[in-house]
Short mmCIF file of C-alpha atoms and ligand atoms in Angstrom, two decimals:
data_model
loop_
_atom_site.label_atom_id
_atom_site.label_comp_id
_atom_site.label_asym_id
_atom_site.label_seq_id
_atom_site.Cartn_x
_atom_site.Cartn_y
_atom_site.Cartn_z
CA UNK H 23 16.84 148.30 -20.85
CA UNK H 24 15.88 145.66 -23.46
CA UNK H 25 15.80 142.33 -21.65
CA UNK H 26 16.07 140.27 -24.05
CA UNK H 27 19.66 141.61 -25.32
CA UNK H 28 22.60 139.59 -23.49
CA UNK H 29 25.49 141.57 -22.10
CA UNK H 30 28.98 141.61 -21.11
CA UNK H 31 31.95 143.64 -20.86
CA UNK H 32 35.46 144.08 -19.18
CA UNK H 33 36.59 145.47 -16.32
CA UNK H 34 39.71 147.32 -15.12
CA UNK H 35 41.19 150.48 -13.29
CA UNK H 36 41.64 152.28 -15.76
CA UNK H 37 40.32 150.72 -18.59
CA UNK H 38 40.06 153.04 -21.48
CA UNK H 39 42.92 151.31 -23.75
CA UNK H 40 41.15 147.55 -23.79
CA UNK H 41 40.39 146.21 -27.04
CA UNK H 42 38.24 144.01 -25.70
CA UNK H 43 35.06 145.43 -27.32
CA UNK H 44 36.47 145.61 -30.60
CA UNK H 45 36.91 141.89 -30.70
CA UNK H 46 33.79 140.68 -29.05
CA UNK H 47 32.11 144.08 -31.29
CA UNK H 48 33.30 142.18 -34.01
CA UNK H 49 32.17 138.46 -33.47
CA UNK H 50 28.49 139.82 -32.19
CA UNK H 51 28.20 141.82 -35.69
CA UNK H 52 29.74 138.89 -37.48
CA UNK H 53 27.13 136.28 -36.13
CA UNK H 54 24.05 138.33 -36.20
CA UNK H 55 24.02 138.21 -32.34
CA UNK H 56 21.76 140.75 -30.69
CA UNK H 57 24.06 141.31 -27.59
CA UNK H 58 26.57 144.04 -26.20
CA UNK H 59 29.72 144.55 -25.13
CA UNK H 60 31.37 147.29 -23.24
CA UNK H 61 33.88 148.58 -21.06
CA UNK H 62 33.49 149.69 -17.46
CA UNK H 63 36.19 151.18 -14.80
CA UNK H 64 35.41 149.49 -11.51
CA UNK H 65 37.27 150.58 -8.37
CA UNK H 66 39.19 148.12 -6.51
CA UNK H 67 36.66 148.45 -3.40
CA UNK H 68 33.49 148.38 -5.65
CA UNK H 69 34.83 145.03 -7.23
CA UNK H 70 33.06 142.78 -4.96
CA UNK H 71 29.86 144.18 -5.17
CA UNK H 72 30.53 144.29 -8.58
CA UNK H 73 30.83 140.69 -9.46
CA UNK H 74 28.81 139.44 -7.09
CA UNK H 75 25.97 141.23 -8.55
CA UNK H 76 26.39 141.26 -12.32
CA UNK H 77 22.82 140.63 -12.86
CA UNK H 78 22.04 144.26 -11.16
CA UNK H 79 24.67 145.94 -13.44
CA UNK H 80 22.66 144.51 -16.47
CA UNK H 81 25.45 141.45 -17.46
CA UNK H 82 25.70 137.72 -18.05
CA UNK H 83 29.37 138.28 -17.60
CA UNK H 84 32.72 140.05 -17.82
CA UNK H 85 36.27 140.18 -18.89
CA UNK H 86 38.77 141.04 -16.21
CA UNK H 87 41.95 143.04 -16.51
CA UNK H 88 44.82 144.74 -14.83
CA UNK H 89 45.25 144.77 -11.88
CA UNK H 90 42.19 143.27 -10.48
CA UNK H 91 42.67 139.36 -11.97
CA UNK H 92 44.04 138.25 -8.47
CA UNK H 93 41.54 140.11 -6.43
CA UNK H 94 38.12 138.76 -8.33
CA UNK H 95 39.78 135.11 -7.81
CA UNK H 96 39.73 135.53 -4.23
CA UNK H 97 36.37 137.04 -4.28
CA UNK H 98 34.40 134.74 -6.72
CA UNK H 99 36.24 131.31 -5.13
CA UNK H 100 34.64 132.62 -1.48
CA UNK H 101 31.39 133.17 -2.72
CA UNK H 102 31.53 129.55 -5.16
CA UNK H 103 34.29 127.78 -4.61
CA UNK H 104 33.26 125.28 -7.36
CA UNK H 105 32.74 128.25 -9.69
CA UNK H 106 36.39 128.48 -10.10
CA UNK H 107 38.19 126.16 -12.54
CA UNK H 108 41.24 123.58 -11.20
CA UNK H 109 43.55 126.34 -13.76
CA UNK H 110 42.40 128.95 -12.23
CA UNK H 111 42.86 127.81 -8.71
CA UNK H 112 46.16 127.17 -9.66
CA UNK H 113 46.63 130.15 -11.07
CA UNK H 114 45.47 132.40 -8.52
CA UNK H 115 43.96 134.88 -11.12
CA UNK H 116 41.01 134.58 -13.39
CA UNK H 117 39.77 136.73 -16.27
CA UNK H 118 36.76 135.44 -17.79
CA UNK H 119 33.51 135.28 -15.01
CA UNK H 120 29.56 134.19 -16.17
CA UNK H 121 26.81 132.90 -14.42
CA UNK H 122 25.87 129.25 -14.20
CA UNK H 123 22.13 128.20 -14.81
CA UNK H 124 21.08 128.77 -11.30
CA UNK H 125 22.62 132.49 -11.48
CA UNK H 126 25.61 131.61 -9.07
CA UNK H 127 29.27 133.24 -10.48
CA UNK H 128 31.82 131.15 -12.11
CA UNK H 129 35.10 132.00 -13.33
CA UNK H 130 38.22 130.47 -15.26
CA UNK H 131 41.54 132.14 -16.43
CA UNK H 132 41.74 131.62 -20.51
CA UNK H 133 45.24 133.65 -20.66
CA UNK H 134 46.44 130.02 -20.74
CA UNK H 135 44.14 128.93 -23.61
CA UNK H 136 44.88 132.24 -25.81
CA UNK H 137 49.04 131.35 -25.15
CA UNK H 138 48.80 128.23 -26.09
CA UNK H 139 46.52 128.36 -28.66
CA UNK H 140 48.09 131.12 -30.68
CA UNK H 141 51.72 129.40 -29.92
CA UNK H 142 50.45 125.81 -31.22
CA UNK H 143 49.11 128.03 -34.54
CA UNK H 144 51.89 129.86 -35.50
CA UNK H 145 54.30 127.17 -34.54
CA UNK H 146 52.70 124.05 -36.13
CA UNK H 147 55.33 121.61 -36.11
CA UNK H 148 56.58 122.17 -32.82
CA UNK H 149 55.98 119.32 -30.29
CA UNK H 150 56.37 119.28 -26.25
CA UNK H 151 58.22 116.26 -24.80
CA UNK H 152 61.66 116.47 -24.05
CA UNK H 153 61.59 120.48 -24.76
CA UNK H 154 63.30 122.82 -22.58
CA UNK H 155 61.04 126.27 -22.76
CA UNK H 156 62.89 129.85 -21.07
CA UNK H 157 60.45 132.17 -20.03
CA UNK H 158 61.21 135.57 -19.12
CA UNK H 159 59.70 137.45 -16.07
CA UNK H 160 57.66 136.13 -13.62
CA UNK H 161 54.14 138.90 -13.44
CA UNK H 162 50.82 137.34 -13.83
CA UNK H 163 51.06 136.76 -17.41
CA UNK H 164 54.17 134.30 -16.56
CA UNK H 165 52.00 132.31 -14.59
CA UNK H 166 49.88 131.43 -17.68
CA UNK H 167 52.59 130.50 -20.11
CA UNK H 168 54.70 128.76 -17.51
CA UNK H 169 51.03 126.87 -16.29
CA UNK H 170 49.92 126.81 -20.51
CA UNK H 171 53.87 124.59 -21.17
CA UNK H 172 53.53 122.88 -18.31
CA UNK H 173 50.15 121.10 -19.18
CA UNK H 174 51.25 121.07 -22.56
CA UNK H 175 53.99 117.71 -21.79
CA UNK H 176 57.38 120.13 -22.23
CA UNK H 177 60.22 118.16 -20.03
CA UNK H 178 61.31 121.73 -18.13
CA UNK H 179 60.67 125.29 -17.98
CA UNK H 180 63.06 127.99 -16.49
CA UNK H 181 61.63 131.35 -15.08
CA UNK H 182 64.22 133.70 -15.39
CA UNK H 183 63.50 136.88 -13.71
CA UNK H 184 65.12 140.15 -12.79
CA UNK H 185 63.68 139.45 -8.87
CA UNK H 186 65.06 135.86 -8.85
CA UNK H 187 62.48 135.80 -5.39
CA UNK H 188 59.51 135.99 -7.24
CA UNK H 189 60.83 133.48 -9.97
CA UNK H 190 61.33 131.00 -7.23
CA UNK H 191 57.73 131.60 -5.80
CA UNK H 192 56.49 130.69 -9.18
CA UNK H 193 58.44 127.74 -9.81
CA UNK H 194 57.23 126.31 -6.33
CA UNK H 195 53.62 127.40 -6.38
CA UNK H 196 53.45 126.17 -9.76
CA UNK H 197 55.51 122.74 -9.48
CA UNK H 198 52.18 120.38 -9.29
CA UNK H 199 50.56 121.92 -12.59
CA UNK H 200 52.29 119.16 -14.88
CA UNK H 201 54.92 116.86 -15.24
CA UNK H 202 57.73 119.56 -16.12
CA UNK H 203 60.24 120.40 -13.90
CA UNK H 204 60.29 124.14 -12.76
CA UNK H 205 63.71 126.02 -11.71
CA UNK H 206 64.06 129.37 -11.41
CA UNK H 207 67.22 131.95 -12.63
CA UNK H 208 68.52 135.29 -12.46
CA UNK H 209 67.63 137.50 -15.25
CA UNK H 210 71.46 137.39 -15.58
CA UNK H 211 71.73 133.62 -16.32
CA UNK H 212 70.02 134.33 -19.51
CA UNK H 213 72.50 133.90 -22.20
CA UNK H 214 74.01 130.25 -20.60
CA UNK H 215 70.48 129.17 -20.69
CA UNK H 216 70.20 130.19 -24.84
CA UNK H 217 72.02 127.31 -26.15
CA UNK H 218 69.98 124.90 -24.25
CA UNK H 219 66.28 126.43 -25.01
CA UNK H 220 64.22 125.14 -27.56
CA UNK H 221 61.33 127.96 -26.96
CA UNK H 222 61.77 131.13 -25.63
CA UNK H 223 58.81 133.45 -24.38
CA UNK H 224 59.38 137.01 -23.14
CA UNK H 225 56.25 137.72 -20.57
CA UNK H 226 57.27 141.11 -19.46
CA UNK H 227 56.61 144.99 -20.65
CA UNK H 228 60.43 145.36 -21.60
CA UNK H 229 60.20 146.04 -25.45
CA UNK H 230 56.99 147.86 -25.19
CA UNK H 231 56.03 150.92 -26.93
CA UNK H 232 57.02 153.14 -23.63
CA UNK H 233 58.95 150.76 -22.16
CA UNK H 234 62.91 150.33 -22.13
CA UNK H 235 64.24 147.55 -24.54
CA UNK H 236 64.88 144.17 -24.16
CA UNK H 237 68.34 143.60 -24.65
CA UNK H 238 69.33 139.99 -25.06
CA UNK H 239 71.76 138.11 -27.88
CA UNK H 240 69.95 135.24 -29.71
CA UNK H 241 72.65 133.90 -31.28
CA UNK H 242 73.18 131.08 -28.53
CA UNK H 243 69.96 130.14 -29.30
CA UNK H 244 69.59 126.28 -31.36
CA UNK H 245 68.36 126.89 -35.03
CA UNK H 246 65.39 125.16 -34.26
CA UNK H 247 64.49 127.47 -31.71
CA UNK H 248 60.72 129.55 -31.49
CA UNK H 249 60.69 132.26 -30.07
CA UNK H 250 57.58 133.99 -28.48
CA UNK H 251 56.77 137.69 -27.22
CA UNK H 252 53.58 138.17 -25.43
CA UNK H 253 54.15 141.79 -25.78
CA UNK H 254 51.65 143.36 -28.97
CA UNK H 255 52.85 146.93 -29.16
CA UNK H 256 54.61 147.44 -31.60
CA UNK H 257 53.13 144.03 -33.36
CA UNK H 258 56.87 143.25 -34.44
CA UNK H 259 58.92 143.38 -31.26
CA UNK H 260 62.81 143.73 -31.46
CA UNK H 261 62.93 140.84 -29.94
CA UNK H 262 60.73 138.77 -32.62
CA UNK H 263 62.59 140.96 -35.19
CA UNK H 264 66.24 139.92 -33.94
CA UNK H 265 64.95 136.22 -34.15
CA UNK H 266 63.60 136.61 -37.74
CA UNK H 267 66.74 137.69 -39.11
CA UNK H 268 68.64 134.68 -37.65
CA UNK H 269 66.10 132.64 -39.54
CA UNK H 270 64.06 131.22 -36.43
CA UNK H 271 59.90 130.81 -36.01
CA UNK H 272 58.58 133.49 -34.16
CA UNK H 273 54.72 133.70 -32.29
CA UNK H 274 54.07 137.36 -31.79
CA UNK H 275 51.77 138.30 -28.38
CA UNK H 276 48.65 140.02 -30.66
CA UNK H 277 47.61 135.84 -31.22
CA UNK H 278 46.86 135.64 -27.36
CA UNK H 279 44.65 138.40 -26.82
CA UNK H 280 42.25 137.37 -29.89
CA UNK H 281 42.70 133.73 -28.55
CA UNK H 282 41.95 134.63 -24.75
CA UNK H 283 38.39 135.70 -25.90
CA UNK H 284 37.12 132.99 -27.33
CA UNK H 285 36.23 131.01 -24.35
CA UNK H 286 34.26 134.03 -22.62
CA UNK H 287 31.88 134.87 -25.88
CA UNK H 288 30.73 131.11 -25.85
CA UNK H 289 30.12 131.22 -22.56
CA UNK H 290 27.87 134.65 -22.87
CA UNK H 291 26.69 134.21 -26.31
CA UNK H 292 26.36 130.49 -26.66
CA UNK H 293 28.59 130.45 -30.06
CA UNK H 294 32.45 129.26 -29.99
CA UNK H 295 34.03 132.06 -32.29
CA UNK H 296 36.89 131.59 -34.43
CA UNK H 297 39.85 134.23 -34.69
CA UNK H 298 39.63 134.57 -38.30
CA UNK H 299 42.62 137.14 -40.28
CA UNK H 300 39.82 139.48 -40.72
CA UNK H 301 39.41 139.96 -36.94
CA UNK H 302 43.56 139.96 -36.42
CA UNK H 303 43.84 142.37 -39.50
CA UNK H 304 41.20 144.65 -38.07
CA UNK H 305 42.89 145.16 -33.96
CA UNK H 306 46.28 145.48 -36.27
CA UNK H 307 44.99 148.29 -37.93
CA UNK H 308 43.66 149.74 -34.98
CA UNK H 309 47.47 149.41 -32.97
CA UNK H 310 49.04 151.09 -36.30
CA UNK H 311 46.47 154.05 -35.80
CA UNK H 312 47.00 154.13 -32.48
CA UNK H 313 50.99 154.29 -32.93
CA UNK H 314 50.71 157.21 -36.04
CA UNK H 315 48.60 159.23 -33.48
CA UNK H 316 51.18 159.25 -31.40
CA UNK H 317 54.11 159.84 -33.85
CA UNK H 318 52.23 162.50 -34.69
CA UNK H 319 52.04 164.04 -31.62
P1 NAP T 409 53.52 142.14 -14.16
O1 NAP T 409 52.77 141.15 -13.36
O2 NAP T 409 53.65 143.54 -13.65
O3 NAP T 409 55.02 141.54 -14.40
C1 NAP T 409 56.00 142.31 -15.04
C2 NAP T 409 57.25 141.46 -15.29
O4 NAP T 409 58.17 142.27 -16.05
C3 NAP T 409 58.00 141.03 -14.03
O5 NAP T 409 58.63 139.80 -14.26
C4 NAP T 409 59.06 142.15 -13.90
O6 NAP T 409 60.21 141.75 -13.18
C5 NAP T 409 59.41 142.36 -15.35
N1 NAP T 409 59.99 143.69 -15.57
C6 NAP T 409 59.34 144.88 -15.61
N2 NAP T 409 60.21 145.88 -15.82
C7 NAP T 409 61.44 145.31 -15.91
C8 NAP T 409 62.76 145.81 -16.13
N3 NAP T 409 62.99 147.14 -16.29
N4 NAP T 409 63.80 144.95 -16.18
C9 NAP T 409 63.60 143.62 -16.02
N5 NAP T 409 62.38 143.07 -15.81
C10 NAP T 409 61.31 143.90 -15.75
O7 NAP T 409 52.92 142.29 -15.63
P2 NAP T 409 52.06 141.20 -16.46
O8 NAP T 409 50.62 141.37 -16.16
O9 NAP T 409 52.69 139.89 -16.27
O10 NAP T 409 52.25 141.73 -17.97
C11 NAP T 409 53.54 141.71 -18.60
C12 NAP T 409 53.42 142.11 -20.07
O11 NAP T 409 52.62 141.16 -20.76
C13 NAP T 409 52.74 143.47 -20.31
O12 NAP T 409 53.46 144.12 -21.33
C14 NAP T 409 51.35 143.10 -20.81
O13 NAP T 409 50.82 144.09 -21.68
C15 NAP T 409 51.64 141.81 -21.56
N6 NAP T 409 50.47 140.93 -21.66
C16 NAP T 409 50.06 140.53 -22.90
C17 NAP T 409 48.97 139.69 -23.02
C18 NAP T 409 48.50 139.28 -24.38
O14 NAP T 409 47.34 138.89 -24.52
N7 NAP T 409 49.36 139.30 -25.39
C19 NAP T 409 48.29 139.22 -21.88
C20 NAP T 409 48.75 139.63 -20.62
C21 NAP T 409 49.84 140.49 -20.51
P3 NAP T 409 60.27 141.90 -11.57
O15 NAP T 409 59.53 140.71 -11.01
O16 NAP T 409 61.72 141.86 -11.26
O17 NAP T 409 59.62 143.20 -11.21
#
């Protein structure tokens, strides 16, 4: 193996359907970087060994996907507690690991950055204080919005979740992250809480390609209202296609993947990437092809 090439790649079980190399395959061709990055299915019980010796599997780093984000937090903040950013501590869950320059493994979770991020680009003019955001579900990629608003200034954000339990764990574990106040609601609740949201943010699979709808009325929802869908497949959600017709700013979820990356490829490649329309343009084209294969089926 050439020594001299840096490499990373991301992790899962399974993890055929990333697109993860396409968008770090991109920014390496882009910048004339003579690195690599792949995929690799680890097992849950050969993830330790796995991060904890990245240098033996040939890597400066690695993504980290479903469903092992949790477990490689608890493994990499044992072995370097100081490795592990305040977010991700927070968090519970990282996705993005690299070695310091004495070789020890570090980690942070940039879901937050690539939320935010997108949201701030696609909704310019919106501002934080005094805003009321309604997120629904409360899964790991909850966490990061809810964390992402939180930090952000908004005044309070309501988890409203089919398991009401788990939204209630969230709004509680998360409850130090920023000045907002947390509260937690039935899935139910949903339309009361429309007419007093100024963001909305579906976080879970309902509205998926596979997946049953999401079936919610926007119309209580203020004019000024964004709305946000973290789900990418299809790119144009019923849910961000329902808000479009009433007229309101929508953030589709295809903006946090590209932004998620950005952080990891600086820290392997030593070059802050930008997520240009040639790099969104080129994963779109590659979800369209993925969806006419299986019309055609
Ligand atoms: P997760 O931890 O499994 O959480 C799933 C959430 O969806 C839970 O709140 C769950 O409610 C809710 N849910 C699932 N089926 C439901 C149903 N039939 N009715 C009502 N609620 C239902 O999953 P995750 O990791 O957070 O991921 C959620 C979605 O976000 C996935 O579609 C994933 O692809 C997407 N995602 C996108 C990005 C991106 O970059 N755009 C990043 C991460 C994730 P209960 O608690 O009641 O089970």
């Amino acid at each position: 193996m050439d020594d001299t090439i840096r490499r990373a790649c991301v992790i899962g079980w399974p993890i055929e359907h990333s697109r993860s190399p396409m968008i770090h395959g991109h920014w390496l061709e882009e910048h004339g970087i003579a690195g690599e990055y792949g995929k690799r299915a680890v097992r849950p019980e050969a993830l330790e060994d796995f991060l904890l010796n990245l240098p033996r599997h040939g890597l400066v780093g690695c993504n980290v996907t479903v469903p092992h984000k949790e477990a490689a937090f608890e493994i990499i903040h044992r072995a370097n507690p100081e490795g592990v950013t305040a977010l991700a501590r927070a968090l519970g869950a990282v996705n993005t690991v690299w070695l310091d320059e004495r070789g020890r493994v570090c980690a942070d979770n940039t879901d937050v950055h690539g939320f935010m991020a997108n949201f701030m680009e696609r909704a310019p003019d919106w501002t934080a204080p005094g805003r009321h955001v309604v997120i629904i579900g409360a899964g790991g990629a909850a966490r990061a919005v809810v964390a992402g608003f939180a930090r952000e200034g908004v005044a309070r954000v309501t988890i409203a979740n089919r398991t009401l339990e788990k939204a209630e764990r969230m709004a509680e574990e998360l409850a130090g992250i920023g000045e907002a106040a947390l509260a937690a609601a039935p899935l139910s609740d949903l339309p009361a809480l429309l007419p007093q949201a100024d963001v909305l943010v579906n976080t879970t699979s309902l509205g998926m390609t596979g997946q049953p709808p999401l079936e919610v009325d926007l119309s209580p929802l203020p004019e000024h209202a964004v709305v946000a869908d973290i789900v990418y497949t299809p790119l144009k959600t019923a849910l961000l296609a329902q808000a479009e017709q009433r007229g309101l700013a929508t953030v589709d979820g295809l903006g946090m993947l590209l932004h998620q990356a950005v952080p990891g490829f600086e820290k392997w490649f030593g070059l802050r990437p930008e997520v240009t329309r040639e790099l969104r343009a080129l994963v779109e084209a590659d979800i369209l092809k993925e969806r006419a294969g299986r019309d055609g089926e």
